[in-house]
Amino acid sequence: LRREALDRLQTVDDAAALNDLRVHYLGKKGQLTEILRGMGGLTAEERPIIGQVANEVRAAIEEVIAQKQELFDRAETTRRLQAETIDVTLPGKVPAVGAVHPLNKVAQEIEDIFIGMGYSIAEGPEVETDYFNFEALNLPKNHPARDMQDSFYITDEILLRTHTSPVQIRTMKEMNGRTPVKVICPGKVYRRDDDDATHSFMFHQIEGLVIGPNIRMSDLKGTLLQFVREMYGPQMQIRLRPSFFPFTEPSAEVDVTCVRCGGQGCRMCKQTGWIEILGCGMVHPKVLEHGGYDPAEVTGFAFGMGVERIALLKYEIDDIRHFYANDVRFLKQFARM
Ligand code: PHE
């Protein structure tokens, strides 16, 4: 049995066959085990002799198996090391990475500019009450200016906000009469417009509000000039045209040097050299009162701009709908800007 086992073990050349032989000789039903089990039928004199022989045979077989096993293990390790070699000189695969949406990018830029001037960010709900969206902003019921902002009403008193100005009132009330107030309020706004190249039923605004003792129109003008120069370049100029908003008095619309022609006059600015970018004014006394401030003690300015408009000008995009179409070919262009 010993010779037969050792001969067969010599010719074994893989781990599976080696295991088969181990089971065949040493396993629970293996040949050597059978012999050891049969020892009960032997005489007391025979038992130690046969037992010793059997143990020697087992030891010999185990030793050869162990040697073979080590050989196979080492061969396996070598094979795996070769098979799993990594060629670190191969060029890598570039993973597909998304990019920040141009609207988020521009909104963030605007926020950063104002944060740099000491503003903090305030937010408010998109589903707003008639009071905050209109009433407190000096647009009482039946005020003709309500038509300018054709609204999505949910009930008589609740609507999707048509501008970020209601956050002005919310911020003032939260401040409980304290000054200075210096916030910008970014967010989505909704109007019942038919979508086209320049209109969308939903768009983004950033509102600004500053309140304190002795805040003047010149502060507003200087702030906006600084903003425009950081946004579009140090050569930019602004001009304020008288305008009307119910919540500011006086009110103005702000034009910036045409970003395309630099003020020379082109088709984009209709040969005027100017492009309108936002609305602003001194906070109306009635609005200050609604916010819990005494107009005899404090004054303030406010402005509101459309993020889409700022972005359209910055990147010279000709259709607002590009922002919402999620066409990767459009979005990709902003990946590295
Ligand atoms: N809320 C105005 C709009 O949506 C913009 C604005 C804000 C004007 C603040 C003046 C002051 O058109």
Coordinates of C-alpha atoms and ligand atoms in Angstrom, one line a residue:
L1 CA 0.0 0.0 0.0
R2 CA 2.8 2.4 0.9
R3 CA 4.7 1.8 -2.4
E4 CA 1.5 2.1 -4.4
A5 CA 0.6 5.3 -2.7
L6 CA 4.0 6.9 -3.0
D7 CA 4.2 5.9 -6.8
R8 CA 0.9 7.4 -7.5
L9 CA 1.8 10.6 -5.6
Q10 CA 4.9 11.0 -7.6
T11 CA 3.0 11.3 -10.9
V12 CA 0.4 13.7 -9.6
D13 CA 0.7 17.1 -11.2
D14 CA -2.2 19.2 -10.0
A15 CA -3.8 20.2 -6.7
A16 CA -7.1 18.6 -7.4
A17 CA -5.6 15.2 -8.2
L18 CA -3.5 15.4 -5.1
N19 CA -6.6 16.0 -3.0
D20 CA -8.3 13.0 -4.5
L21 CA -5.4 10.8 -3.5
R22 CA -5.3 12.2 0.0
V23 CA -9.0 11.3 0.4
H24 CA -8.4 7.9 -1.2
Y25 CA -5.7 6.9 1.3
L26 CA -6.2 9.1 4.4
G27 CA -9.8 10.2 4.2
K28 CA -12.7 9.0 6.5
K29 CA -13.3 6.1 4.1
G30 CA -9.7 5.9 2.9
Q31 CA -7.7 2.7 2.6
L32 CA -5.4 3.4 5.6
T33 CA -8.3 4.4 7.7
E34 CA -9.9 1.1 6.9
I35 CA -6.9 -0.8 8.0
L36 CA -6.7 1.1 11.3
R37 CA -10.4 0.5 11.9
G38 CA -9.9 -3.2 11.3
M39 CA -7.4 -3.4 14.1
G40 CA -10.1 -4.3 16.6
G41 CA -10.0 -7.8 15.2
L42 CA -6.3 -8.3 15.9
T43 CA -4.7 -10.0 18.9
A44 CA -3.0 -8.0 21.6
E45 CA 0.4 -8.9 20.3
E46 CA -0.3 -8.0 16.7
R47 CA -2.0 -4.7 17.5
P48 CA 1.1 -2.5 18.4
I49 CA 3.2 -3.9 15.5
I50 CA 0.5 -3.3 12.9
G51 CA -0.4 0.0 14.5
Q52 CA 3.2 1.2 14.2
V53 CA 3.5 0.1 10.6
A54 CA 0.2 1.8 9.8
N55 CA 1.3 5.0 11.5
E56 CA 4.6 5.0 9.6
V57 CA 2.8 4.5 6.3
R58 CA 0.5 7.4 7.1
A59 CA 3.4 9.7 8.1
A60 CA 5.2 8.9 4.9
I61 CA 2.2 9.5 2.7
E62 CA 1.4 12.8 4.6
E63 CA 4.9 14.0 4.1
V64 CA 4.9 13.5 0.4
I65 CA 1.5 15.1 0.2
A66 CA 2.7 18.1 2.1
Q67 CA 5.8 18.5 -0.2
K68 CA 3.6 18.2 -3.3
Q69 CA 1.1 20.7 -1.8
E70 CA 3.8 23.3 -1.2
L71 CA 5.1 22.8 -4.7
F72 CA 1.6 23.4 -6.2
D73 CA 1.0 26.4 -3.9
R74 CA 4.2 28.0 -5.0
A75 CA 3.4 27.4 -8.7
E76 CA 0.0 28.9 -8.2
T77 CA 1.4 32.0 -6.5
T78 CA 3.8 32.5 -9.4
R79 CA 1.1 32.0 -11.9
R80 CA -1.2 34.6 -10.2
L81 CA 1.6 37.1 -9.8
Q82 CA 2.2 36.9 -13.6
A83 CA -1.4 36.9 -14.6
E84 CA -2.3 39.8 -12.3
T85 CA 0.6 42.1 -13.2
I86 CA -0.5 45.7 -13.6
D87 CA 1.2 47.7 -16.3
V88 CA 1.4 51.1 -14.6
T89 CA 2.7 52.6 -17.9
L90 CA -0.7 52.0 -19.7
P91 CA -2.7 55.2 -20.3
G92 CA -5.6 55.6 -17.9
K93 CA -9.3 55.7 -18.7
V94 CA -10.8 59.1 -18.2
P95 CA -14.0 58.8 -16.2
A96 CA -17.0 60.7 -17.5
V97 CA -17.5 63.6 -15.0
G98 CA -20.4 66.0 -15.0
A99 CA -20.1 69.8 -14.8
V100 CA -21.7 72.5 -12.7
H101 CA -24.8 73.8 -14.6
P102 CA -24.1 77.3 -16.0
L103 CA -27.0 78.8 -14.1
N104 CA -25.6 77.4 -10.8
K105 CA -22.2 78.6 -11.8
V106 CA -23.3 82.2 -12.5
A107 CA -25.6 82.2 -9.4
Q108 CA -22.6 81.2 -7.3
E109 CA -20.4 83.8 -8.9
I110 CA -23.0 86.5 -8.1
E111 CA -23.3 85.2 -4.5
D112 CA -19.5 85.2 -4.1
I113 CA -19.2 88.8 -5.3
F114 CA -21.8 90.0 -2.8
I115 CA -20.5 87.8 0.0
G116 CA -17.1 89.5 -0.7
M117 CA -18.9 92.8 0.0
G118 CA -20.2 91.5 3.4
Y119 CA -23.7 90.3 2.4
S120 CA -25.2 87.1 3.8
I121 CA -27.6 84.8 2.0
A122 CA -31.3 84.6 2.9
E123 CA -33.9 82.2 1.5
G124 CA -37.7 82.0 1.4
P125 CA -40.4 79.7 0.2
E126 CA -41.3 79.3 -3.5
V127 CA -45.0 78.8 -2.5
E128 CA -45.8 82.2 -1.0
T129 CA -48.8 84.1 0.4
D130 CA -50.4 87.0 -1.4
Y131 CA -49.4 89.1 1.6
F132 CA -45.6 88.6 1.2
N133 CA -45.6 88.5 -2.6
F134 CA -47.7 91.5 -3.2
E135 CA -49.5 93.2 -0.2
A136 CA -46.5 93.9 2.0
L137 CA -44.6 95.1 -1.1
N138 CA -47.1 97.9 -1.6
L139 CA -49.1 96.1 -4.3
P140 CA -52.6 96.1 -2.8
K141 CA -55.3 94.1 -4.4
N142 CA -56.4 95.4 -7.8
H143 CA -53.1 97.3 -8.2
P144 CA -52.4 97.4 -11.9
A145 CA -48.8 96.4 -11.4
R146 CA -50.1 92.9 -10.4
D147 CA -50.8 92.3 -14.0
M148 CA -47.2 92.8 -14.9
Q149 CA -46.5 89.6 -13.0
D150 CA -49.2 87.3 -14.2
S151 CA -49.1 84.7 -11.4
F152 CA -49.7 81.0 -10.8
Y153 CA -52.3 81.0 -8.0
I154 CA -52.9 77.9 -5.9
T155 CA -55.7 79.4 -3.9
D156 CA -57.0 83.0 -3.5
E157 CA -54.3 83.7 -1.0
I158 CA -51.5 81.4 -2.0
L159 CA -49.4 81.5 -5.2
L160 CA -46.0 80.6 -6.6
R161 CA -43.8 83.7 -5.9
T162 CA -43.4 85.9 -8.9
H163 CA -40.2 87.4 -7.7
T164 CA -37.7 87.1 -4.8
S165 CA -38.9 90.4 -3.2
P166 CA -41.1 88.7 -0.6
V167 CA -37.9 87.5 1.0
Q168 CA -37.2 91.2 1.7
I169 CA -40.2 91.3 4.0
R170 CA -39.4 88.0 5.6
T171 CA -35.8 89.1 6.3
M172 CA -36.9 92.4 7.8
K173 CA -39.5 90.8 10.1
E174 CA -36.9 88.3 11.2
M175 CA -34.4 91.0 12.0
N176 CA -36.9 92.5 14.4
G177 CA -35.9 96.1 13.7
R178 CA -32.2 95.5 14.0
T179 CA -29.7 97.1 11.5
P180 CA -27.7 96.7 9.3
V181 CA -29.6 94.4 7.0
K182 CA -27.4 93.2 4.2
V183 CA -28.7 90.2 2.4
I184 CA -29.0 88.7 -1.0
C185 CA -31.9 86.2 -1.7
P186 CA -31.4 83.8 -4.6
G187 CA -34.1 81.5 -5.8
K188 CA -36.6 80.3 -8.3
V189 CA -39.6 82.5 -9.4
Y190 CA -42.6 81.7 -11.5
R191 CA -44.7 83.7 -14.0
R192 CA -47.4 82.8 -16.4
D193 CA -45.4 83.5 -19.5
D194 CA -45.4 81.5 -22.7
D195 CA -41.9 80.0 -23.1
D196 CA -39.8 81.5 -25.9
A197 CA -36.2 82.6 -26.4
T198 CA -36.4 85.2 -23.7
H199 CA -39.2 84.0 -21.4
S200 CA -39.7 81.0 -19.2
F201 CA -42.5 80.2 -16.7
M202 CA -39.8 79.5 -14.2
F203 CA -36.5 81.4 -13.8
H204 CA -34.1 82.5 -11.2
Q205 CA -33.6 85.8 -9.4
I206 CA -31.2 87.2 -6.9
E207 CA -32.6 89.9 -4.8
G208 CA -30.5 92.3 -2.7
L209 CA -31.6 94.3 0.3
V210 CA -29.6 96.8 2.5
I211 CA -31.1 98.7 5.4
G212 CA -29.4 101.0 7.9
P213 CA -29.3 104.5 9.1
N214 CA -28.5 106.9 6.2
I215 CA -28.3 104.4 3.3
R216 CA -28.4 106.5 0.1
M217 CA -28.9 106.0 -3.6
S218 CA -25.2 106.6 -4.1
D219 CA -24.5 103.5 -2.0
L220 CA -26.8 101.5 -4.3
K221 CA -25.1 102.9 -7.4
G222 CA -21.6 102.2 -6.1
T223 CA -22.5 98.7 -5.1
L224 CA -24.0 97.8 -8.5
L225 CA -21.0 99.3 -10.3
Q226 CA -18.7 97.2 -8.2
F227 CA -20.8 94.1 -8.9
V228 CA -20.9 94.7 -12.7
R229 CA -17.1 95.2 -12.9
E230 CA -16.4 92.0 -11.0
M231 CA -18.9 90.1 -13.1
Y232 CA -18.1 91.4 -16.6
G233 CA -14.8 93.2 -16.3
P234 CA -13.2 96.4 -14.9
Q235 CA -13.9 98.5 -18.1
M236 CA -17.7 98.2 -17.5
Q237 CA -19.9 101.2 -17.0
I238 CA -23.5 101.4 -15.7
R239 CA -26.3 103.9 -16.2
L240 CA -29.5 104.2 -14.2
R241 CA -32.7 105.0 -16.0
P242 CA -35.8 106.2 -14.0
S243 CA -38.4 103.5 -13.7
F244 CA -41.2 102.3 -11.5
F245 CA -41.6 99.5 -9.0
P246 CA -44.3 99.8 -6.3
F247 CA -41.9 98.7 -3.6
T248 CA -39.1 101.2 -4.3
E249 CA -39.1 105.0 -4.6
P250 CA -37.3 106.3 -6.5
S251 CA -36.8 103.3 -8.8
A252 CA -34.4 102.7 -11.6
E253 CA -33.5 100.2 -14.3
V254 CA -29.8 99.6 -14.7
D255 CA -28.0 99.2 -18.0
V256 CA -24.5 97.9 -18.4
T257 CA -22.0 98.5 -21.2
C258 CA -23.0 96.1 -24.0
V259 CA -20.9 93.0 -23.4
R260 CA -20.7 92.2 -27.1
C261 CA -19.6 95.5 -28.6
G262 CA -18.2 97.1 -25.6
G263 CA -20.5 100.1 -26.0
Q264 CA -19.8 100.7 -29.7
G265 CA -23.3 99.7 -30.8
C266 CA -24.3 96.4 -32.3
R267 CA -27.4 94.4 -33.1
M268 CA -27.6 92.9 -29.6
C269 CA -27.8 96.3 -27.9
K270 CA -29.9 97.8 -30.8
Q271 CA -27.0 100.2 -31.5
T272 CA -27.4 101.8 -28.1
G273 CA -24.2 100.4 -26.5
W274 CA -26.2 99.5 -23.4
I275 CA -27.9 96.4 -22.1
E276 CA -30.5 96.3 -19.4
I277 CA -29.6 94.0 -16.5
L278 CA -31.6 94.7 -13.4
G279 CA -34.2 96.7 -11.5
C280 CA -33.5 98.6 -8.3
G281 CA -34.5 101.5 -6.0
M282 CA -34.7 102.9 -2.5
V283 CA -37.0 100.8 -0.4
H284 CA -40.5 102.4 -0.2
P285 CA -41.4 103.7 3.2
K286 CA -44.5 101.6 3.3
V287 CA -42.4 98.5 2.7
L288 CA -40.1 99.5 5.5
E289 CA -43.1 99.8 7.8
H290 CA -44.4 96.4 6.7
G291 CA -41.0 95.0 7.6
G292 CA -41.1 96.6 11.1
Y293 CA -38.8 99.6 10.5
D294 CA -39.4 103.3 11.0
P295 CA -38.8 105.1 7.7
A296 CA -37.9 108.2 9.8
E297 CA -34.9 106.4 11.2
V298 CA -33.6 104.0 8.6
T299 CA -33.5 103.9 4.8
G300 CA -32.5 101.1 2.4
F301 CA -32.0 100.1 -1.1
A302 CA -33.0 96.9 -3.0
F303 CA -32.3 95.4 -6.3
G304 CA -33.4 92.3 -8.2
M305 CA -31.8 90.6 -11.1
G306 CA -32.5 87.5 -13.3
V307 CA -29.7 84.9 -13.1
E308 CA -30.6 83.7 -16.6
R309 CA -30.2 87.2 -18.0
I310 CA -26.8 87.7 -16.4
A311 CA -25.7 84.2 -17.7
L312 CA -27.0 84.8 -21.2
L313 CA -25.0 88.0 -21.4
K314 CA -21.9 86.5 -19.8
Y315 CA -21.7 83.5 -22.2
E316 CA -23.5 85.2 -25.1
I317 CA -26.2 82.5 -25.3
D318 CA -29.1 83.4 -27.6
D319 CA -31.9 81.3 -26.1
I320 CA -33.0 80.9 -22.5
R321 CA -34.4 77.4 -23.2
H322 CA -30.9 76.0 -23.6
F323 CA -30.6 76.3 -19.8
Y324 CA -33.5 73.9 -19.2
A325 CA -33.1 71.4 -22.1
N326 CA -30.3 69.4 -20.4
D327 CA -28.6 68.8 -23.7
V328 CA -25.2 67.4 -22.7
R329 CA -23.6 69.1 -25.8
F330 CA -24.7 72.5 -24.4
L331 CA -23.8 71.7 -20.8
K332 CA -20.4 70.3 -21.6
Q333 CA -19.2 73.6 -22.9
F334 CA -19.2 74.9 -19.3
A335 CA -17.2 72.0 -17.8
R336 CA -13.9 73.8 -18.0
M337 CA -14.9 77.5 -17.9
Ligands
PHE1 N1 -38.9 92.4 -8.0 C1 -38.6 93.1 -9.2 C2 -38.9 92.2 -10.4 O1 -39.1 91.1 -10.2 C3 -37.1 93.5 -9.3 C4 -36.7 94.5 -8.2 C5 -36.3 94.0 -7.0 C6 -36.8 95.8 -8.5 C7 -35.9 94.9 -6.0 C8 -36.5 96.7 -7.5 C9 -36.0 96.3 -6.3 O2 -39.0 92.7 -11.5

